[in-house]
PDB file of C-alpha atoms in Angstrom:
ATOM      1  CA  MET O 213      95.777 153.222 100.838  1.00 59.00           C
ATOM      2  CA  ALA O 214      99.097 151.493 100.848  1.00 72.00           C
ATOM      3  CA  SER O 215      99.292 148.224  99.085  1.00 95.00           C
ATOM      4  CA  VAL O 216     101.335 145.124  98.869  1.00 98.00           C
ATOM      5  CA  ALA O 217     101.839 142.582  96.110  1.00 98.00           C
ATOM      6  CA  CYS O 218     102.795 139.030  97.642  1.00 98.00           C
ATOM      7  CA  ILE O 219     104.283 136.785  95.016  1.00 98.00           C
ATOM      8  CA  GLY O 220     104.499 132.893  95.782  1.00 97.00           C
ATOM      9  CA  GLU O 221     102.702 129.673  95.748  1.00 96.00           C
ATOM     10  CA  CYS O 222      99.904 128.061  97.826  1.00 94.00           C
ATOM     11  CA  MET O 223      99.628 124.417  98.057  1.00 92.00           C
ATOM     12  CA  VAL O 224      97.218 121.811  99.254  1.00 91.00           C
ATOM     13  CA  GLU O 225      98.247 120.939 103.040  1.00 84.00           C
ATOM     14  CA  LEU O 226      97.893 117.682 104.668  1.00 85.00           C
ATOM     15  CA  ARG O 227      98.402 118.022 108.512  1.00 77.00           C
ATOM     16  CA  GLN O 228      98.612 115.031 111.094  1.00 72.00           C
ATOM     17  CA  ALA O 229      95.783 115.205 113.311  1.00 67.00           C
ATOM     18  CA  GLN O 230      96.658 116.347 116.914  1.00 60.00           C
ATOM     19  CA  GLY O 231      97.602 113.481 118.934  1.00 55.00           C
ATOM     20  CA  GLY O 232      97.531 111.129 115.895  1.00 51.00           C
ATOM     21  CA  GLN O 233      99.759 108.148 115.320  1.00 54.00           C
ATOM     22  CA  ALA O 234     101.856 107.435 112.296  1.00 56.00           C
ATOM     23  CA  GLY O 235      99.755 106.184 109.558  1.00 58.00           C
ATOM     24  CA  GLY O 236      96.832 107.687 111.151  1.00 69.00           C
ATOM     25  CA  LEU O 237      94.322 110.657 109.698  1.00 80.00           C
ATOM     26  CA  PHE O 238      95.196 113.697 108.190  1.00 82.00           C
ATOM     27  CA  SER O 239      93.331 116.846 107.990  1.00 83.00           C
ATOM     28  CA  ARG O 240      93.272 118.948 104.671  1.00 86.00           C
ATOM     29  CA  GLY O 241      93.993 122.626 104.197  1.00 84.00           C
ATOM     30  CA  PHE O 242      95.950 125.155 102.235  1.00 88.00           C
ATOM     31  CA  GLY O 243      99.129 126.906 103.030  1.00 86.00           C
ATOM     32  CA  GLY O 244     102.317 128.665 101.685  1.00 92.00           C
ATOM     33  CA  ASP O 245     104.836 131.135 103.304  1.00 94.00           C
ATOM     34  CA  THR O 246     103.862 134.296 101.269  1.00 97.00           C
ATOM     35  CA  LEU O 247     100.218 133.390 101.200  1.00 97.00           C
ATOM     36  CA  ASN O 248     100.357 133.271 105.064  1.00 96.00           C
ATOM     37  CA  THR O 249     101.793 136.645 105.064  1.00 98.00           C
ATOM     38  CA  ALA O 250      99.210 137.922 102.787  1.00 98.00           C
ATOM     39  CA  VAL O 251      96.590 136.752 104.982  1.00 97.00           C
ATOM     40  CA  TYR O 252      97.993 138.334 108.230  1.00 97.00           C
ATOM     41  CA  LEU O 253      98.527 141.619 106.031  1.00 98.00           C
ATOM     42  CA  ALA O 254      94.913 141.701 104.958  1.00 97.00           C
ATOM     43  CA  ARG O 255      93.705 141.040 108.714  1.00 97.00           C
ATOM     44  CA  LEU O 256      96.115 144.065 109.776  1.00 96.00           C
ATOM     45  CA  ASP O 257      94.098 146.251 107.398  1.00 95.00           C
ATOM     46  CA  VAL O 258      96.817 146.195 104.589  1.00 97.00           C
ATOM     47  CA  LYS O 259      95.398 146.187 101.109  1.00 97.00           C
ATOM     48  CA  VAL O 260      97.047 142.873  99.650  1.00 98.00           C
ATOM     49  CA  ASP O 261      96.912 141.041  96.293  1.00 98.00           C
ATOM     50  CA  TYR O 262      98.247 137.498  95.935  1.00 98.00           C
ATOM     51  CA  LEU O 263     100.000 136.973  92.651  1.00 98.00           C
ATOM     52  CA  THR O 264     100.471 133.140  91.629  1.00 98.00           C
ATOM     53  CA  ALA O 265      98.979 130.496  89.433  1.00 98.00           C
ATOM     54  CA  LEU O 266      96.443 127.884  90.037  1.00 97.00           C
ATOM     55  CA  GLY O 267      94.611 125.136  88.033  1.00 96.00           C
ATOM     56  CA  ASP O 268      91.166 125.173  87.114  1.00 95.00           C
ATOM     57  CA  ASP O 269      90.212 122.287  89.656  1.00 95.00           C
ATOM     58  CA  GLY O 270      87.862 122.161  92.593  1.00 94.00           C
ATOM     59  CA  MET O 271      90.847 122.755  95.153  1.00 94.00           C
ATOM     60  CA  SER O 272      92.123 125.809  93.358  1.00 96.00           C
ATOM     61  CA  ASP O 273      88.435 127.252  93.299  1.00 96.00           C
ATOM     62  CA  GLU O 274      88.555 126.567  97.080  1.00 95.00           C
ATOM     63  CA  MET O 275      91.630 128.689  97.471  1.00 96.00           C
ATOM     64  CA  ILE O 276      90.344 131.397  95.718  1.00 97.00           C
ATOM     65  CA  ALA O 277      87.215 131.625  97.763  1.00 97.00           C
ATOM     66  CA  ALA O 278      89.155 131.330 100.981  1.00 95.00           C
ATOM     67  CA  TRP O 279      91.587 134.213  99.967  1.00 96.00           C
ATOM     68  CA  ASN O 280      88.515 136.340  99.051  1.00 97.00           C
ATOM     69  CA  ALA O 281      86.992 135.608 102.546  1.00 96.00           C
ATOM     70  CA  GLU O 282      90.100 136.767 104.140  1.00 96.00           C
ATOM     71  CA  GLY O 283      90.314 140.048 102.176  1.00 96.00           C
ATOM     72  CA  VAL O 284      93.161 138.895 100.051  1.00 97.00           C
ATOM     73  CA  GLY O 285      92.938 140.202  96.509  1.00 97.00           C
ATOM     74  CA  THR O 286      92.936 137.678  93.848  1.00 97.00           C
ATOM     75  CA  ARG O 287      92.800 139.567  90.658  1.00 96.00           C
ATOM     76  CA  ARG O 288      96.414 138.720  89.754  1.00 97.00           C
ATOM     77  CA  VAL O 289      95.939 135.003  90.258  1.00 98.00           C
ATOM     78  CA  VAL O 290      96.389 133.189  86.618  1.00 97.00           C
ATOM     79  CA  ARG O 291      94.070 130.049  86.164  1.00 97.00           C
ATOM     80  CA  LEU O 292      95.926 127.370  84.113  1.00 97.00           C
ATOM     81  CA  PRO O 293      93.644 124.795  82.425  1.00 96.00           C
ATOM     82  CA  GLY O 294      94.366 121.079  83.312  1.00 94.00           C
ATOM     83  CA  LYS O 295      97.051 122.058  86.057  1.00 94.00           C
ATOM     84  CA  LEU O 296      96.879 121.432  89.878  1.00 94.00           C
ATOM     85  CA  PRO O 297      98.265 123.131  92.736  1.00 95.00           C
ATOM     86  CA  GLY O 298     101.175 121.373  94.616  1.00 92.00           C
ATOM     87  CA  LEU O 299     100.827 119.400  97.791  1.00 91.00           C
ATOM     88  CA  TYR O 300     102.614 119.127 101.078  1.00 84.00           C
ATOM     89  CA  MET O 301     102.339 117.202 104.200  1.00 84.00           C
ATOM     90  CA  ILE O 302     103.256 118.442 107.765  1.00 77.00           C
ATOM     91  CA  GLN O 303     104.227 116.169 110.650  1.00 74.00           C
ATOM     92  CA  LEU O 304     105.159 117.846 114.083  1.00 67.00           C
ATOM     93  CA  ASP O 305     107.129 116.500 117.020  1.00 68.00           C
ATOM     94  CA  ALA O 306     106.344 116.686 120.647  1.00 64.00           C
ATOM     95  CA  ASN O 307     107.900 120.319 120.658  1.00 65.00           C
ATOM     96  CA  GLY O 308     105.808 121.542 117.896  1.00 56.00           C
ATOM     97  CA  GLU O 309     108.519 121.715 115.345  1.00 65.00           C
ATOM     98  CA  ARG O 310     107.639 120.639 111.866  1.00 67.00           C
ATOM     99  CA  GLN O 311     108.863 118.475 109.070  1.00 74.00           C
ATOM    100  CA  PHE O 312     107.565 119.081 105.533  1.00 76.00           C
ATOM    101  CA  PHE O 313     107.123 116.716 102.631  1.00 82.00           C
ATOM    102  CA  HIS O 314     106.327 118.103  99.239  1.00 82.00           C
ATOM    103  CA  TRP O 315     104.973 117.050  95.784  1.00 86.00           C
ATOM    104  CA  ARG O 316     105.030 120.197  93.686  1.00 83.00           C
ATOM    105  CA  ASP O 317     107.208 119.500  90.651  1.00 81.00           C
ATOM    106  CA  SER O 318     104.334 120.072  88.167  1.00 84.00           C
ATOM    107  CA  ALA O 319     102.393 122.691  90.145  1.00 93.00           C
ATOM    108  CA  ALA O 320     100.706 125.580  88.344  1.00 95.00           C
ATOM    109  CA  ALA O 321     102.541 128.203  90.228  1.00 96.00           C
ATOM    110  CA  ARG O 322     106.039 126.927  88.916  1.00 96.00           C
ATOM    111  CA  GLN O 323     104.904 128.492  85.331  1.00 96.00           C
ATOM    112  CA  LEU O 324     104.115 131.905  86.483  1.00 97.00           C
ATOM    113  CA  MET O 325     107.213 133.460  85.079  1.00 98.00           C
ATOM    114  CA  SER O 326     106.753 131.978  81.596  1.00 97.00           C
ATOM    115  CA  LEU O 327     103.021 132.572  80.540  1.00 97.00           C
ATOM    116  CA  PRO O 328     101.305 134.623  78.096  1.00 96.00           C
ATOM    117  CA  GLU O 329      99.890 136.628  81.087  1.00 96.00           C
ATOM    118  CA  THR O 330     103.418 137.230  82.693  1.00 97.00           C
ATOM    119  CA  ASP O 331     104.452 140.587  81.186  1.00 97.00           C
ATOM    120  CA  GLU O 332     101.039 142.107  82.322  1.00 97.00           C
ATOM    121  CA  LEU O 333     101.632 140.603  85.636  1.00 97.00           C
ATOM    122  CA  LEU O 334     104.915 141.987  86.156  1.00 98.00           C
ATOM    123  CA  ASN O 335     104.172 145.431  84.780  1.00 97.00           C
ATOM    124  CA  SER O 336     101.451 145.655  87.613  1.00 97.00           C
ATOM    125  CA  LEU O 337     104.191 145.448  90.384  1.00 98.00           C
ATOM    126  CA  MET O 338     104.613 149.396  89.440  1.00 97.00           C
ATOM    127  CA  SER O 339     101.360 150.094  91.163  1.00 97.00           C
ATOM    128  CA  TYR O 340     102.037 148.574  94.441  1.00 98.00           C
ATOM    129  CA  ASP O 341     103.809 150.198  97.328  1.00 98.00           C
ATOM    130  CA  ILE O 342     105.668 147.033  98.330  1.00 98.00           C
ATOM    131  CA  VAL O 343     106.486 143.835  96.618  1.00 98.00           C
ATOM    132  CA  TYR O 344     107.234 141.017  98.992  1.00 98.00           C
ATOM    133  CA  LEU O 345     108.421 137.594  98.260  1.00 98.00           C
ATOM    134  CA  SER O 346     110.680 134.862  99.761  1.00 98.00           C
ATOM    135  CA  ALA O 347     113.580 132.609  98.715  1.00 98.00           C
ATOM    136  CA  ILE O 348     110.897 129.725  98.471  1.00 96.00           C
ATOM    137  CA  THR O 349     109.082 131.972  95.803  1.00 98.00           C
ATOM    138  CA  LEU O 350     112.446 132.382  93.881  1.00 98.00           C
ATOM    139  CA  SER O 351     113.190 128.669  94.140  1.00 97.00           C
ATOM    140  CA  ILE O 352     110.176 127.504  92.281  1.00 96.00           C
ATOM    141  CA  TYR O 353     111.273 129.514  89.040  1.00 97.00           C
ATOM    142  CA  ASP O 354     114.118 128.616  86.705  1.00 96.00           C
ATOM    143  CA  ALA O 355     116.978 131.140  86.258  1.00 97.00           C
ATOM    144  CA  ALA O 356     115.275 132.768  83.298  1.00 98.00           C
ATOM    145  CA  GLY O 357     112.063 133.287  85.285  1.00 98.00           C
ATOM    146  CA  ARG O 358     114.013 134.714  88.103  1.00 98.00           C
ATOM    147  CA  GLU O 359     115.895 137.213  85.963  1.00 98.00           C
ATOM    148  CA  ARG O 360     112.695 138.337  84.529  1.00 98.00           C
ATOM    149  CA  LEU O 361     111.213 138.857  87.908  1.00 98.00           C
ATOM    150  CA  PHE O 362     114.292 140.811  89.357  1.00 98.00           C
ATOM    151  CA  ALA O 363     114.176 143.108  86.088  1.00 98.00           C
ATOM    152  CA  ALA O 364     110.596 144.013  86.606  1.00 98.00           C
ATOM    153  CA  ILE O 365     111.108 144.643  90.512  1.00 98.00           C
ATOM    154  CA  LYS O 366     113.908 146.938  89.414  1.00 98.00           C
ATOM    155  CA  ARG O 367     111.743 148.971  87.187  1.00 98.00           C
ATOM    156  CA  ALA O 368     109.134 149.140  89.750  1.00 98.00           C
ATOM    157  CA  ARG O 369     111.526 150.554  92.222  1.00 98.00           C
ATOM    158  CA  LEU O 370     112.416 153.269  89.880  1.00 97.00           C
ATOM    159  CA  LEU O 371     108.658 154.467  90.299  1.00 96.00           C
ATOM    160  CA  GLY O 372     108.899 154.130  94.185  1.00 96.00           C
ATOM    161  CA  THR O 373     107.832 150.499  94.963  1.00 98.00           C
ATOM    162  CA  ARG O 374     109.702 148.961  97.781  1.00 98.00           C
ATOM    163  CA  PHE O 375     111.237 145.481  97.547  1.00 98.00           C
ATOM    164  CA  VAL O 376     110.937 143.373 100.612  1.00 98.00           C
ATOM    165  CA  PHE O 377     112.890 139.878 100.622  1.00 98.00           C
ATOM    166  CA  ASP O 378     112.276 137.258 103.195  1.00 98.00           C
ATOM    167  CA  THR O 379     115.222 134.589 103.077  1.00 97.00           C
ATOM    168  CA  ASN O 380     113.001 131.649 104.418  1.00 95.00           C
ATOM    169  CA  PHE O 381     115.706 129.081 103.017  1.00 95.00           C
ATOM    170  CA  ARG O 382     114.645 125.612 102.109  1.00 92.00           C
ATOM    171  CA  ALA O 383     117.647 123.586 100.930  1.00 92.00           C
ATOM    172  CA  ARG O 384     115.400 120.998  99.031  1.00 90.00           C
ATOM    173  CA  GLY O 385     114.079 123.676  96.750  1.00 91.00           C
ATOM    174  CA  TRP O 386     117.441 124.331  95.151  1.00 96.00           C
ATOM    175  CA  PRO O 387     119.714 122.321  93.126  1.00 95.00           C
ATOM    176  CA  ASP O 388     122.645 123.210  95.187  1.00 95.00           C
ATOM    177  CA  ARG O 389     123.837 125.893  97.698  1.00 96.00           C
ATOM    178  CA  ASP O 390     125.893 127.660  95.200  1.00 97.00           C
ATOM    179  CA  VAL O 391     122.898 128.320  93.079  1.00 97.00           C
ATOM    180  CA  ALA O 392     120.919 129.631  96.266  1.00 97.00           C
ATOM    181  CA  ARG O 393     123.937 131.794  97.291  1.00 97.00           C
ATOM    182  CA  GLU O 394     123.918 133.346  94.023  1.00 98.00           C
ATOM    183  CA  VAL O 395     120.280 134.168  93.829  1.00 98.00           C
ATOM    184  CA  PHE O 396     120.395 135.236  97.344  1.00 98.00           C
ATOM    185  CA  ALA O 397     123.062 137.848  96.500  1.00 97.00           C
ATOM    186  CA  ALA O 398     120.926 139.153  93.664  1.00 97.00           C
ATOM    187  CA  ALA O 399     117.910 139.616  95.889  1.00 98.00           C
ATOM    188  CA  PHE O 400     119.968 141.354  98.540  1.00 98.00           C
ATOM    189  CA  ALA O 401     121.113 143.699  95.893  1.00 96.00           C
ATOM    190  CA  ALA O 402     117.853 144.601  94.780  1.00 97.00           C
ATOM    191  CA  ALA O 403     115.970 144.723  98.099  1.00 98.00           C
ATOM    192  CA  ASP O 404     114.974 147.828 100.348  1.00 98.00           C
ATOM    193  CA  ILE O 405     114.254 145.601 103.355  1.00 98.00           C
ATOM    194  CA  VAL O 406     115.663 142.060 104.005  1.00 98.00           C
ATOM    195  CA  LEU O 407     113.926 139.948 106.561  1.00 98.00           C
ATOM    196  CA  THR O 408     116.395 136.951 107.532  1.00 98.00           C
ATOM    197  CA  SER O 409     117.406 134.617 110.469  1.00 96.00           C
ATOM    198  CA  THR O 410     120.316 132.738 111.808  1.00 96.00           C
ATOM    199  CA  GLU O 411     118.604 129.469 110.759  1.00 94.00           C
ATOM    200  CA  ASP O 412     118.386 130.678 107.070  1.00 96.00           C
ATOM    201  CA  MET O 413     121.842 132.191 106.776  1.00 97.00           C
ATOM    202  CA  LEU O 414     123.891 129.583 108.753  1.00 97.00           C
ATOM    203  CA  ALA O 415     122.309 126.842 106.207  1.00 96.00           C
ATOM    204  CA  LEU O 416     124.057 128.876 103.461  1.00 97.00           C
ATOM    205  CA  TYR O 417     127.011 130.186 105.269  1.00 97.00           C
ATOM    206  CA  PRO O 418     127.996 127.732 108.023  1.00 96.00           C
ATOM    207  CA  GLY O 419     130.117 128.822 110.939  1.00 95.00           C
ATOM    208  CA  GLU O 420     129.777 132.611 110.538  1.00 96.00           C
ATOM    209  CA  SER O 421     128.890 135.000 113.409  1.00 95.00           C
ATOM    210  CA  PRO O 422     125.712 137.031 113.220  1.00 94.00           C
ATOM    211  CA  GLU O 423     127.877 140.028 112.497  1.00 95.00           C
ATOM    212  CA  GLN O 424     129.363 138.377 109.332  1.00 96.00           C
ATOM    213  CA  LEU O 425     126.200 137.112 108.332  1.00 97.00           C
ATOM    214  CA  MET O 426     124.604 140.516 108.463  1.00 97.00           C
ATOM    215  CA  ALA O 427     127.598 141.990 106.716  1.00 96.00           C
ATOM    216  CA  ARG O 428     126.624 139.863 103.568  1.00 96.00           C
ATOM    217  CA  VAL O 429     123.328 141.766 103.437  1.00 97.00           C
ATOM    218  CA  PRO O 430     123.941 145.226 101.918  1.00 95.00           C
ATOM    219  CA  THR O 431     120.325 146.324 102.062  1.00 96.00           C
ATOM    220  CA  PRO O 432     119.713 149.482 104.014  1.00 93.00           C
ATOM    221  CA  GLU O 433     117.062 148.016 106.298  1.00 98.00           C
ATOM    222  CA  LEU O 434     117.729 144.563 107.740  1.00 98.00           C
ATOM    223  CA  VAL O 435     115.834 142.589 110.241  1.00 98.00           C
ATOM    224  CA  PHE O 436     118.107 139.631 111.573  1.00 98.00           C
ATOM    225  CA  ARG O 437     116.153 137.188 113.747  1.00 96.00           C
ATOM    226  CA  LEU O 438     118.319 135.061 116.268  1.00 95.00           C
ATOM    227  CA  ALA O 439     117.709 131.596 117.427  1.00 90.00           C
ATOM    228  CA  GLU O 440     116.475 133.070 120.646  1.00 88.00           C
ATOM    229  CA  PRO O 441     113.395 135.543 120.357  1.00 90.00           C
ATOM    230  CA  VAL O 442     115.468 138.459 119.516  1.00 94.00           C
ATOM    231  CA  SER O 443     115.946 140.506 116.470  1.00 96.00           C
ATOM    232  CA  LEU O 444     118.909 142.587 115.433  1.00 97.00           C
ATOM    233  CA  LEU O 445     118.081 145.739 113.370  1.00 98.00           C
ATOM    234  CA  ARG O 446     120.165 147.670 110.936  1.00 97.00           C
ATOM    235  CA  PHE O 447     118.633 150.666 109.395  1.00 97.00           C
ATOM    236  CA  PRO O 448     119.605 154.174 108.091  1.00 95.00           C
ATOM    237  CA  GLY O 449     120.835 156.105 111.069  1.00 88.00           C
ATOM    238  CA  GLY O 450     121.289 153.420 113.547  1.00 93.00           C
ATOM    239  CA  THR O 451     121.041 149.840 114.677  1.00 95.00           C
ATOM    240  CA  SER O 452     119.099 148.071 117.558  1.00 96.00           C
ATOM    241  CA  GLU O 453     118.359 144.901 119.262  1.00 96.00           C
ATOM    242  CA  VAL O 454     114.693 144.092 119.889  1.00 96.00           C
ATOM    243  CA  ARG O 455     113.529 141.264 122.409  1.00 93.00           C
ATOM    244  CA  ALA O 456     110.242 139.639 122.083  1.00 90.00           C
ATOM    245  CA  GLU O 457     108.047 139.690 125.513  1.00 87.00           C
ATOM    246  CA  PRO O 458     108.287 136.413 127.438  1.00 85.00           C
ATOM    247  CA  MET O 459     105.760 133.685 126.327  1.00 81.00           C
ATOM    248  CA  THR O 460     102.815 133.331 128.868  1.00 81.00           C
ATOM    249  CA  LYS O 461     101.489 130.346 126.965  1.00 86.00           C
ATOM    250  CA  PRO O 462     103.040 126.988 125.557  1.00 88.00           C
ATOM    251  CA  VAL O 463     104.217 126.748 122.017  1.00 86.00           C
ATOM    252  CA  VAL O 464     101.933 124.442 119.991  1.00 84.00           C
ATOM    253  CA  ASP O 465     103.157 124.943 116.499  1.00 77.00           C
ATOM    254  CA  THR O 466     105.916 127.163 114.956  1.00 79.00           C
ATOM    255  CA  THR O 467     104.288 127.165 111.430  1.00 80.00           C
ATOM    256  CA  ALA O 468     104.117 130.680 110.117  1.00 86.00           C
ATOM    257  CA  ALA O 469     106.113 132.230 112.950  1.00 90.00           C
ATOM    258  CA  GLY O 470     108.132 134.137 110.290  1.00 93.00           C
ATOM    259  CA  ASP O 471     105.474 134.754 107.929  1.00 96.00           C
ATOM    260  CA  SER O 472     103.331 136.417 110.469  1.00 96.00           C
ATOM    261  CA  PHE O 473     106.500 138.321 111.772  1.00 97.00           C
ATOM    262  CA  ALA O 474     106.822 139.746 108.329  1.00 98.00           C
ATOM    263  CA  ALA O 475     103.224 140.858 107.932  1.00 98.00           C
ATOM    264  CA  ALA O 476     103.245 142.641 111.151  1.00 97.00           C
ATOM    265  CA  TYR O 477     106.674 144.249 110.305  1.00 98.00           C
ATOM    266  CA  ILE O 478     105.334 145.351 106.718  1.00 98.00           C
ATOM    267  CA  ALA O 479     102.154 146.561 108.138  1.00 97.00           C
ATOM    268  CA  ALA O 480     103.877 148.576 110.872  1.00 97.00           C
ATOM    269  CA  ARG O 481     106.237 150.154 108.395  1.00 97.00           C
ATOM    270  CA  LEU O 482     103.530 151.142 106.019  1.00 97.00           C
ATOM    271  CA  GLY O 483     101.652 152.671 108.814  1.00 95.00           C
ATOM    272  CA  GLY O 484     104.523 155.042 109.675  1.00 95.00           C
ATOM    273  CA  SER O 485     106.210 153.060 112.400  1.00 96.00           C
ATOM    274  CA  GLU O 486     109.963 153.253 112.691  1.00 96.00           C
ATOM    275  CA  PRO O 487     111.894 149.808 112.418  1.00 97.00           C
ATOM    276  CA  VAL O 488     112.274 148.980 116.121  1.00 97.00           C
ATOM    277  CA  GLU O 489     108.400 149.601 116.541  1.00 97.00           C
ATOM    278  CA  ALA O 490     107.753 147.428 113.648  1.00 97.00           C
ATOM    279  CA  ALA O 491     110.000 144.700 115.043  1.00 97.00           C
ATOM    280  CA  GLN O 492     108.171 144.771 118.268  1.00 96.00           C
ATOM    281  CA  ALA O 493     104.816 144.423 116.514  1.00 96.00           C
ATOM    282  CA  GLY O 494     106.376 141.335 114.484  1.00 96.00           C
ATOM    283  CA  HIS O 495     107.399 139.639 117.580  1.00 95.00           C
ATOM    284  CA  ARG O 496     103.866 140.205 119.231  1.00 94.00           C
ATOM    285  CA  LEU O 497     102.044 138.809 116.363  1.00 95.00           C
ATOM    286  CA  ALA O 498     104.538 135.594 115.967  1.00 94.00           C
ATOM    287  CA  SER O 499     104.363 135.071 119.609  1.00 92.00           C
ATOM    288  CA  LEU O 500     100.481 134.630 119.339  1.00 92.00           C
ATOM    289  CA  VAL O 501     100.575 132.563 116.175  1.00 92.00           C
ATOM    290  CA  ILE O 502     102.793 129.770 117.622  1.00 89.00           C
ATOM    291  CA  CYS O 503     100.423 129.075 120.440  1.00 90.00           C
ATOM    292  CA  TYR O 504      97.821 127.741 117.902  1.00 87.00           C
ATOM    293  CA  PRO O 505      97.952 124.813 115.526  1.00 83.00           C
ATOM    294  CA  GLY O 506      98.262 125.616 111.933  1.00 78.00           C
ATOM    295  CA  ALA O 507      99.738 128.551 110.007  1.00 82.00           C
ATOM    296  CA  ILE O 508      96.541 130.666 110.281  1.00 87.00           C
ATOM    297  CA  ILE O 509      95.273 131.327 113.851  1.00 86.00           C
ATOM    298  CA  PRO O 510      91.506 132.076 114.432  1.00 88.00           C
ATOM    299  CA  GLY O 511      90.270 135.608 113.899  1.00 88.00           C
ATOM    300  CA  TYR O 512      89.475 136.025 117.354  1.00 89.00           C
ATOM    301  CA  ALA O 513      93.085 135.434 118.412  1.00 86.00           C
ATOM    302  CA  MET O 514      94.347 138.405 116.665  1.00 91.00           C
ATOM    303  CA  PRO O 515      95.841 141.142 118.720  1.00 85.00           C
ATOM    304  CA  PRO O 516      93.997 144.491 118.802  1.00 81.00           C
ATOM    305  CA  LYS O 517      94.642 146.694 115.790  1.00 72.00           C
ATOM    306  CA  LYS O 518      96.970 149.666 116.553  1.00 65.00           C
ATOM    307  CA  ARG O 519      96.505 153.094 114.937  1.00 57.00           C
ATOM    308  CA  HIS O 520      99.815 153.983 113.091  1.00 49.00           C
ATOM    309  CA  ARG O 521     100.998 157.379 111.777  1.00 51.00           C
ATOM    310  CA  PRO O 522     100.074 157.993 107.999  1.00 47.00           C
ATOM    311  CA  ALA O 523     102.496 156.400 105.728  1.00 47.00           C
ATOM    312  CA  PRO O 524     104.952 158.846 103.933  1.00 49.00           C
ATOM    313  CA  THR O 525     104.249 159.807 100.403  1.00 46.00           C
ATOM    314  CA  ARG O 526     105.725 157.340  97.895  1.00 56.00           C
ATOM    315  CA  GLN O 527     108.838 158.656  96.196  1.00 52.00           C
ATOM    316  CA  ALA O 528     110.703 157.302  93.206  1.00 52.00           C
ATOM    317  CA  THR O 529     114.014 155.524  93.925  1.00 50.00           C
ATOM    318  CA  LYS O 530     116.880 157.480  92.107  1.00 39.00           C
TER     319      LYS O 530
END
């Protein structure tokens, strides 16, 4: 069975109650971009482990229990005595667009690349078919940690593991845009598949056209999501434009639209689908997710599962 390692951070989430006023009640949950992708991968019957660090507190215990309940593997989660997970708060406007506020500087996940367990964790990447992480993941590590992670990914790729990088850029996570551009370039050079968007790329390279932005990504397989519900694809042997089907329900909350797209795309590619069919699957799931509040939609709202062709045999990268 094909397997995926998702690397990142899950935080405690405070969400403003629907219809609530400023200063009103908030509900508590958990969330994080790569964790959202891991949950949707598990729901799409992909074997997935989440790689992160948590504390030994009650909220971290609740996270582990919730991930196990969703079918996300937790054997690669490192528990750090005395540490806590990070915290973020979401506020939504009338159109469902969100604004985030973070408290995460001392979160356990930030130490993942500098622990006694780190070598064992990084060596395990060789056992997965895909390693998936985002720019948010990279932003929580220091330069030495990122270098250590990239080195492990390169070793894993020699044995056939594919690296999928999701740009998911958040300016507040970086000391400046020059550092972010440098890290993005390293990720692009190492990746087999890049999932990106005009929103992310224009924040780093303002004023450039989609063609110019796509040219900055040398990876053989690229999914470039436009501001409208359209993806431009580049893959060995061709290019294509994939449009999402028209929405039939109102948009409630755009949280996890990109995360769910990534999950459906990866699941379809692992299942043997070509990039165009995988992008169509990504748009279908994202279009459902944004019709519900929160990052993770109810299980009953998931689309019917589709049988894919068997995935090709894993081969080492030369």
